[in-house]
mmCIF file of C-alpha atoms in Angstrom:
data_model
loop_
_atom_site.group_PDB
_atom_site.id
_atom_site.type_symbol
_atom_site.label_atom_id
_atom_site.label_comp_id
_atom_site.label_asym_id
_atom_site.label_seq_id
_atom_site.Cartn_x
_atom_site.Cartn_y
_atom_site.Cartn_z
ATOM 1 C CA MET J 45 5.205 -3.847 -30.804
ATOM 2 C CA GLU J 46 2.870 -1.299 -31.094
ATOM 3 C CA LEU J 47 4.121 1.217 -27.388
ATOM 4 C CA PHE J 48 7.539 1.005 -29.168
ATOM 5 C CA GLU J 49 5.694 1.554 -32.379
ATOM 6 C CA TYR J 50 3.657 4.672 -30.350
ATOM 7 C CA ILE J 51 6.928 6.048 -28.451
ATOM 8 C CA SER J 52 8.372 6.384 -31.685
ATOM 9 C CA THR J 53 5.102 8.511 -33.394
ATOM 10 C CA ASN J 54 4.623 10.232 -30.257
ATOM 11 C CA SER J 55 8.681 11.111 -28.997
ATOM 12 C CA SER J 56 7.283 14.912 -29.590
ATOM 13 C CA ILE J 57 4.251 14.799 -26.805
ATOM 14 C CA ILE J 58 5.923 12.558 -24.000
ATOM 15 C CA TRP J 59 9.046 14.781 -24.110
ATOM 16 C CA LYS J 60 6.350 17.963 -23.165
ATOM 17 C CA GLU J 61 4.567 16.012 -21.080
ATOM 18 C CA PHE J 62 7.673 14.530 -19.301
ATOM 19 C CA LEU J 63 9.672 18.044 -18.894
ATOM 20 C CA ASN J 64 5.059 19.927 -17.781
ATOM 21 C CA HIS J 65 5.554 16.549 -15.603
ATOM 22 C CA LEU J 66 9.227 17.926 -14.212
ATOM 23 C CA LYS J 67 7.776 22.085 -14.667
ATOM 24 C CA ILE J 68 5.930 20.924 -11.246
ATOM 25 C CA ILE J 69 7.701 18.988 -9.048
ATOM 26 C CA GLY J 70 10.697 21.934 -9.955
ATOM 27 C CA LEU J 71 8.036 24.464 -8.667
ATOM 28 C CA SER J 72 6.524 23.294 -5.995
ATOM 29 C CA LEU J 73 9.763 22.170 -4.682
ATOM 30 C CA PRO J 74 11.479 24.797 -3.266
ATOM 31 C CA PHE J 75 8.441 25.856 -1.816
ATOM 32 C CA SER J 76 7.895 22.840 0.288
ATOM 33 C CA ILE J 77 11.879 22.363 1.514
ATOM 34 C CA GLY J 78 10.939 26.325 2.200
ATOM 35 C CA ILE J 79 8.497 26.634 3.800
ATOM 36 C CA GLY J 80 8.695 22.767 5.569
ATOM 37 C CA VAL J 81 12.810 23.151 6.811
ATOM 38 C CA PRO J 82 12.613 26.171 8.538
ATOM 39 C CA THR J 83 9.123 25.778 10.615
ATOM 40 C CA GLY J 84 10.458 22.277 11.743
ATOM 41 C CA ILE J 85 13.040 24.562 13.388
ATOM 42 C CA PHE J 86 11.151 27.266 14.180
ATOM 43 C CA ILE J 87 8.341 24.314 16.411
ATOM 44 C CA SER J 88 11.814 22.030 17.717
ATOM 45 C CA ARG J 89 12.222 24.674 20.098
ATOM 46 C CA HIS J 90 8.060 25.161 20.801
ATOM 47 C CA PRO J 91 6.595 21.327 22.280
ATOM 48 C CA LYS J 92 3.123 22.912 22.180
ATOM 49 C CA ALA J 93 3.717 24.147 18.380
ATOM 50 C CA ALA J 94 5.235 21.430 17.293
ATOM 51 C CA ASN J 95 1.912 18.941 17.509
ATOM 52 C CA ILE J 96 0.010 21.458 16.361
ATOM 53 C CA VAL J 97 2.195 22.119 13.409
ATOM 54 C CA ILE J 98 2.198 18.323 12.429
ATOM 55 C CA TYR J 99 -1.407 17.771 13.935
ATOM 56 C CA ILE J 100 -2.228 20.359 10.951
ATOM 57 C CA ALA J 101 0.352 19.129 8.120
ATOM 58 C CA SER J 102 -1.589 15.258 9.391
ATOM 59 C CA ILE J 103 -4.123 16.402 8.233
ATOM 60 C CA LEU J 104 -3.894 18.098 4.847
ATOM 61 C CA MET J 105 -1.611 14.402 3.740
ATOM 62 C CA THR J 106 -4.874 12.430 4.441
ATOM 63 C CA ILE J 107 -6.733 14.542 2.262
ATOM 64 C CA PRO J 108 -7.354 12.368 -0.681
ATOM 65 C CA SER J 109 -5.508 13.637 -4.125
ATOM 66 C CA LEU J 110 -8.182 13.491 -6.756
ATOM 67 C CA ALA J 111 -10.231 16.205 -3.249
ATOM 68 C CA LEU J 112 -7.488 18.362 -2.225
ATOM 69 C CA PHE J 113 -6.840 19.106 -7.121
ATOM 70 C CA GLY J 114 -10.617 19.143 -6.688
ATOM 71 C CA ILE J 115 -10.777 22.205 -3.640
ATOM 72 C CA MET J 116 -7.741 23.755 -5.213
ATOM 73 C CA VAL J 117 -9.625 23.974 -8.514
ATOM 74 C CA VAL J 118 -12.410 25.696 -5.951
ATOM 75 C CA VAL J 119 -10.371 28.053 -3.792
ATOM 76 C CA LEU J 120 -8.155 29.094 -6.743
ATOM 77 C CA SER J 121 -10.648 29.456 -9.794
ATOM 78 C CA PRO J 122 -11.538 32.295 -8.387
ATOM 79 C CA PHE J 123 -8.761 34.254 -8.662
ATOM 80 C CA GLY J 124 -8.661 32.526 -12.410
ATOM 81 C CA ALA J 125 -6.266 30.477 -11.630
ATOM 82 C CA GLY J 126 -8.349 27.214 -11.516
ATOM 83 C CA LEU J 127 -6.760 25.475 -13.805
ATOM 84 C CA GLY J 128 -3.324 24.507 -14.856
ATOM 85 C CA VAL J 129 -0.353 24.575 -12.771
ATOM 86 C CA THR J 130 -1.006 26.017 -9.671
ATOM 87 C CA PRO J 131 -3.353 23.592 -8.813
ATOM 88 C CA ALA J 132 -1.217 21.141 -9.282
ATOM 89 C CA VAL J 133 1.544 22.928 -7.682
ATOM 90 C CA ILE J 134 0.419 23.732 -4.876
ATOM 91 C CA ALA J 135 -1.537 20.565 -4.045
ATOM 92 C CA LEU J 136 2.327 18.741 -4.255
ATOM 93 C CA ILE J 137 3.225 21.815 -1.671
ATOM 94 C CA ILE J 138 1.178 20.703 0.785
ATOM 95 C CA TYR J 139 1.214 17.103 0.834
ATOM 96 C CA SER J 140 5.058 17.436 0.125
ATOM 97 C CA LEU J 141 5.096 20.194 3.732
ATOM 98 C CA LEU J 142 4.738 16.517 6.734
ATOM 99 C CA PRO J 143 7.899 14.454 5.524
ATOM 100 C CA ILE J 144 9.858 17.548 5.871
ATOM 101 C CA ILE J 145 8.484 19.029 8.647
ATOM 102 C CA ARG J 146 7.824 16.110 10.312
ATOM 103 C CA ASN J 147 11.458 14.751 9.651
ATOM 104 C CA THR J 148 13.372 18.543 10.501
ATOM 105 C CA LEU J 149 11.782 18.483 14.005
ATOM 106 C CA VAL J 150 12.505 14.470 14.549
ATOM 107 C CA ALA J 151 16.406 15.435 13.257
ATOM 108 C CA ILE J 152 16.861 18.650 15.372
ATOM 109 C CA GLN J 153 15.072 16.644 18.119
ATOM 110 C CA SER J 154 18.375 14.067 18.427
ATOM 111 C CA LEU J 155 20.746 16.109 18.877
ATOM 112 C CA ASP J 156 22.938 15.834 21.688
ATOM 113 C CA PRO J 157 22.251 18.433 24.127
ATOM 114 C CA GLY J 158 25.616 17.651 25.286
ATOM 115 C CA MET J 159 27.480 19.149 21.813
ATOM 116 C CA ILE J 160 24.383 21.916 21.621
ATOM 117 C CA GLU J 161 25.883 23.106 25.274
ATOM 118 C CA ALA J 162 29.469 22.744 24.240
ATOM 119 C CA ALA J 163 29.035 25.404 21.855
ATOM 120 C CA LYS J 164 26.854 27.849 23.707
ATOM 121 C CA GLY J 165 29.934 27.311 26.530
ATOM 122 C CA MET J 166 32.416 28.153 22.891
ATOM 123 C CA GLY J 167 30.522 31.770 23.142
ATOM 124 C CA MET J 168 28.830 30.458 19.712
ATOM 125 C CA THR J 169 26.029 32.799 18.734
ATOM 126 C CA GLU J 170 22.161 31.179 17.798
ATOM 127 C CA SER J 171 22.590 31.676 14.681
ATOM 128 C CA GLN J 172 25.445 29.974 14.917
ATOM 129 C CA ILE J 173 25.088 27.148 16.378
ATOM 130 C CA LEU J 174 22.198 26.308 13.249
ATOM 131 C CA PHE J 175 24.345 27.060 10.410
ATOM 132 C CA LYS J 176 27.547 25.648 11.858
ATOM 133 C CA ILE J 177 26.567 22.722 14.291
ATOM 134 C CA ARG J 178 22.451 22.144 13.769
ATOM 135 C CA LEU J 179 21.093 21.965 10.387
ATOM 136 C CA PRO J 180 25.089 19.918 9.248
ATOM 137 C CA LEU J 181 24.262 17.423 12.240
ATOM 138 C CA SER J 182 20.412 16.998 10.788
ATOM 139 C CA ILE J 183 21.496 17.118 7.377
ATOM 140 C CA ALA J 184 20.887 13.511 6.746
ATOM 141 C CA THR J 185 17.765 13.324 8.013
ATOM 142 C CA ILE J 186 16.708 16.066 6.261
ATOM 143 C CA MET J 187 17.219 15.635 3.567
ATOM 144 C CA SER J 188 15.609 12.001 3.802
ATOM 145 C CA GLY J 189 11.965 13.921 3.890
ATOM 146 C CA VAL J 190 12.673 15.879 0.872
ATOM 147 C CA ARG J 191 13.830 12.169 -0.923
ATOM 148 C CA ASN J 192 9.869 11.273 0.482
ATOM 149 C CA ALA J 193 8.152 14.003 -0.963
ATOM 150 C CA VAL J 194 9.908 14.518 -4.558
ATOM 151 C CA VAL J 195 9.363 10.290 -4.678
ATOM 152 C CA MET J 196 5.685 10.633 -3.494
ATOM 153 C CA GLY J 197 5.105 13.834 -5.949
ATOM 154 C CA VAL J 198 6.142 12.487 -8.870
ATOM 155 C CA GLY J 199 3.292 9.837 -8.696
ATOM 156 C CA VAL J 200 0.324 12.105 -7.354
ATOM 157 C CA ALA J 201 1.760 15.667 -10.164
ATOM 158 C CA THR J 202 0.086 12.553 -12.613
ATOM 159 C CA LEU J 203 -3.505 13.649 -11.060
ATOM 160 C CA GLY J 204 -2.717 16.492 -12.779
ATOM 161 C CA TYR J 205 -4.145 15.563 -15.477
ATOM 162 C CA PHE J 206 -7.120 16.602 -14.510
ATOM 163 C CA VAL J 207 -6.625 19.927 -14.145
ATOM 164 C CA ALA J 208 -5.352 20.269 -17.114
ATOM 165 C CA SER J 209 -1.718 21.274 -15.586
ATOM 166 C CA GLY J 210 -0.324 19.001 -18.224
ATOM 167 C CA GLY J 211 2.138 15.467 -17.640
ATOM 168 C CA LEU J 212 3.174 12.001 -17.568
ATOM 169 C CA GLY J 213 -0.244 11.675 -15.981
ATOM 170 C CA TYR J 214 -1.971 12.474 -19.421
ATOM 171 C CA PHE J 215 -0.800 8.923 -21.351
ATOM 172 C CA ILE J 216 -1.880 6.989 -17.728
ATOM 173 C CA PHE J 217 -5.801 8.584 -17.434
ATOM 174 C CA ALA J 218 -6.089 9.300 -21.232
ATOM 175 C CA GLY J 219 -4.487 6.121 -22.217
ATOM 176 C CA LEU J 220 -7.415 4.433 -19.734
ATOM 177 C CA SER J 221 -10.893 6.055 -21.272
ATOM 178 C CA ARG J 222 -9.627 5.792 -24.570
ATOM 179 C CA SER J 223 -8.835 1.325 -23.766
ATOM 180 C CA ARG J 224 -4.970 2.626 -25.862
ATOM 181 C CA TYR J 225 -2.921 0.060 -23.192
ATOM 182 C CA PRO J 226 1.115 1.675 -24.943
ATOM 183 C CA MET J 227 -0.115 5.294 -24.066
ATOM 184 C CA VAL J 228 -1.074 3.591 -20.444
ATOM 185 C CA ILE J 229 1.911 1.282 -20.397
ATOM 186 C CA THR J 230 4.300 4.417 -21.411
ATOM 187 C CA GLY J 231 2.881 6.911 -19.180
ATOM 188 C CA VAL J 232 3.698 4.537 -16.229
ATOM 189 C CA ILE J 233 6.747 3.829 -17.212
ATOM 190 C CA LEU J 234 7.857 6.790 -17.523
ATOM 191 C CA VAL J 235 6.749 8.047 -13.503
ATOM 192 C CA SER J 236 8.161 5.248 -12.556
ATOM 193 C CA ILE J 237 11.479 6.016 -14.295
ATOM 194 C CA LEU J 238 11.405 9.519 -12.697
ATOM 195 C CA GLY J 239 10.467 8.719 -9.449
ATOM 196 C CA ILE J 240 13.154 6.008 -9.496
ATOM 197 C CA LEU J 241 15.641 8.924 -10.868
ATOM 198 C CA ALA J 242 14.554 11.222 -8.276
ATOM 199 C CA ASN J 243 15.718 9.504 -4.743
ATOM 200 C CA TYR J 244 18.739 7.812 -6.944
ATOM 201 C CA LEU J 245 19.373 12.567 -7.817
ATOM 202 C CA LEU J 246 18.630 12.988 -4.170
ATOM 203 C CA LEU J 247 20.682 10.195 -2.572
ATOM 204 C CA LYS J 248 23.909 11.060 -4.831
ATOM 205 C CA PHE J 249 23.225 14.759 -3.193
ATOM 206 C CA GLU J 250 23.106 14.187 -0.077
ATOM 207 C CA ASP J 251 25.642 12.609 0.108
ATOM 208 C CA LEU J 252 27.750 15.055 -1.829
ATOM 209 C CA ILE J 253 26.299 18.054 1.543
ATOM 210 C CA THR J 254 26.945 15.671 4.320
ATOM 211 C CA PRO J 255 30.173 15.836 5.343
ATOM 212 C CA LYS J 256 32.711 13.873 5.842
ATOM 213 C CA GLY J 257 33.016 12.564 9.703
ATOM 214 C CA LEU J 258 29.410 12.124 9.100
ATOM 215 C CA LYS J 259 28.307 9.674 6.668
ATOM 216 C CA ILE J 260 28.246 6.205 6.518
ATOM 217 C CA LYS J 261 31.114 3.870 5.792
ATOM 218 C CA ASP J 262 30.469 0.565 3.817
#
């Protein structure tokens, strides 16, 4: 009963922080894809660079979330952006790079070399091969990396509370500090629903953009 009472009396705050949470994820996702996918494509042709990039992305991902948010605050403070949405968005971009770059790399490298040679034999240019063969055939694996990054980002974005970016972390961490468990449960439920919903919608989007011949039939 306390949970429903809390939700009904704080619906405007809940809606506001829910939108703040979506804003953090929505701002970081285009940058994550815009950096991760081209990087994965580029390093697929340069094995030495691939090892270095994957190694660096792996190191960045192993940095504890709270520590990374702290680093962002210190680095961005001289520019007047140490608190707010900016450090949270940059932290999410950094965490999203590894799954997107790695999945793009694996997807491109797993393509049948004979198919690429056949395309070259037909006179297709590198850009035609990229946009008409490599990317369409790799889209399912790339989207899998994007989904992992987004679902992970839903959880990581809760830590934005500590850098004043807003979001659903407010209900969890402020609720814990005040021992207000309906507040905590509200945050936990909303984060869980958002993660499940994001995964479901991205699966549907993946199915929508995957060529018919490449879809797995039930």
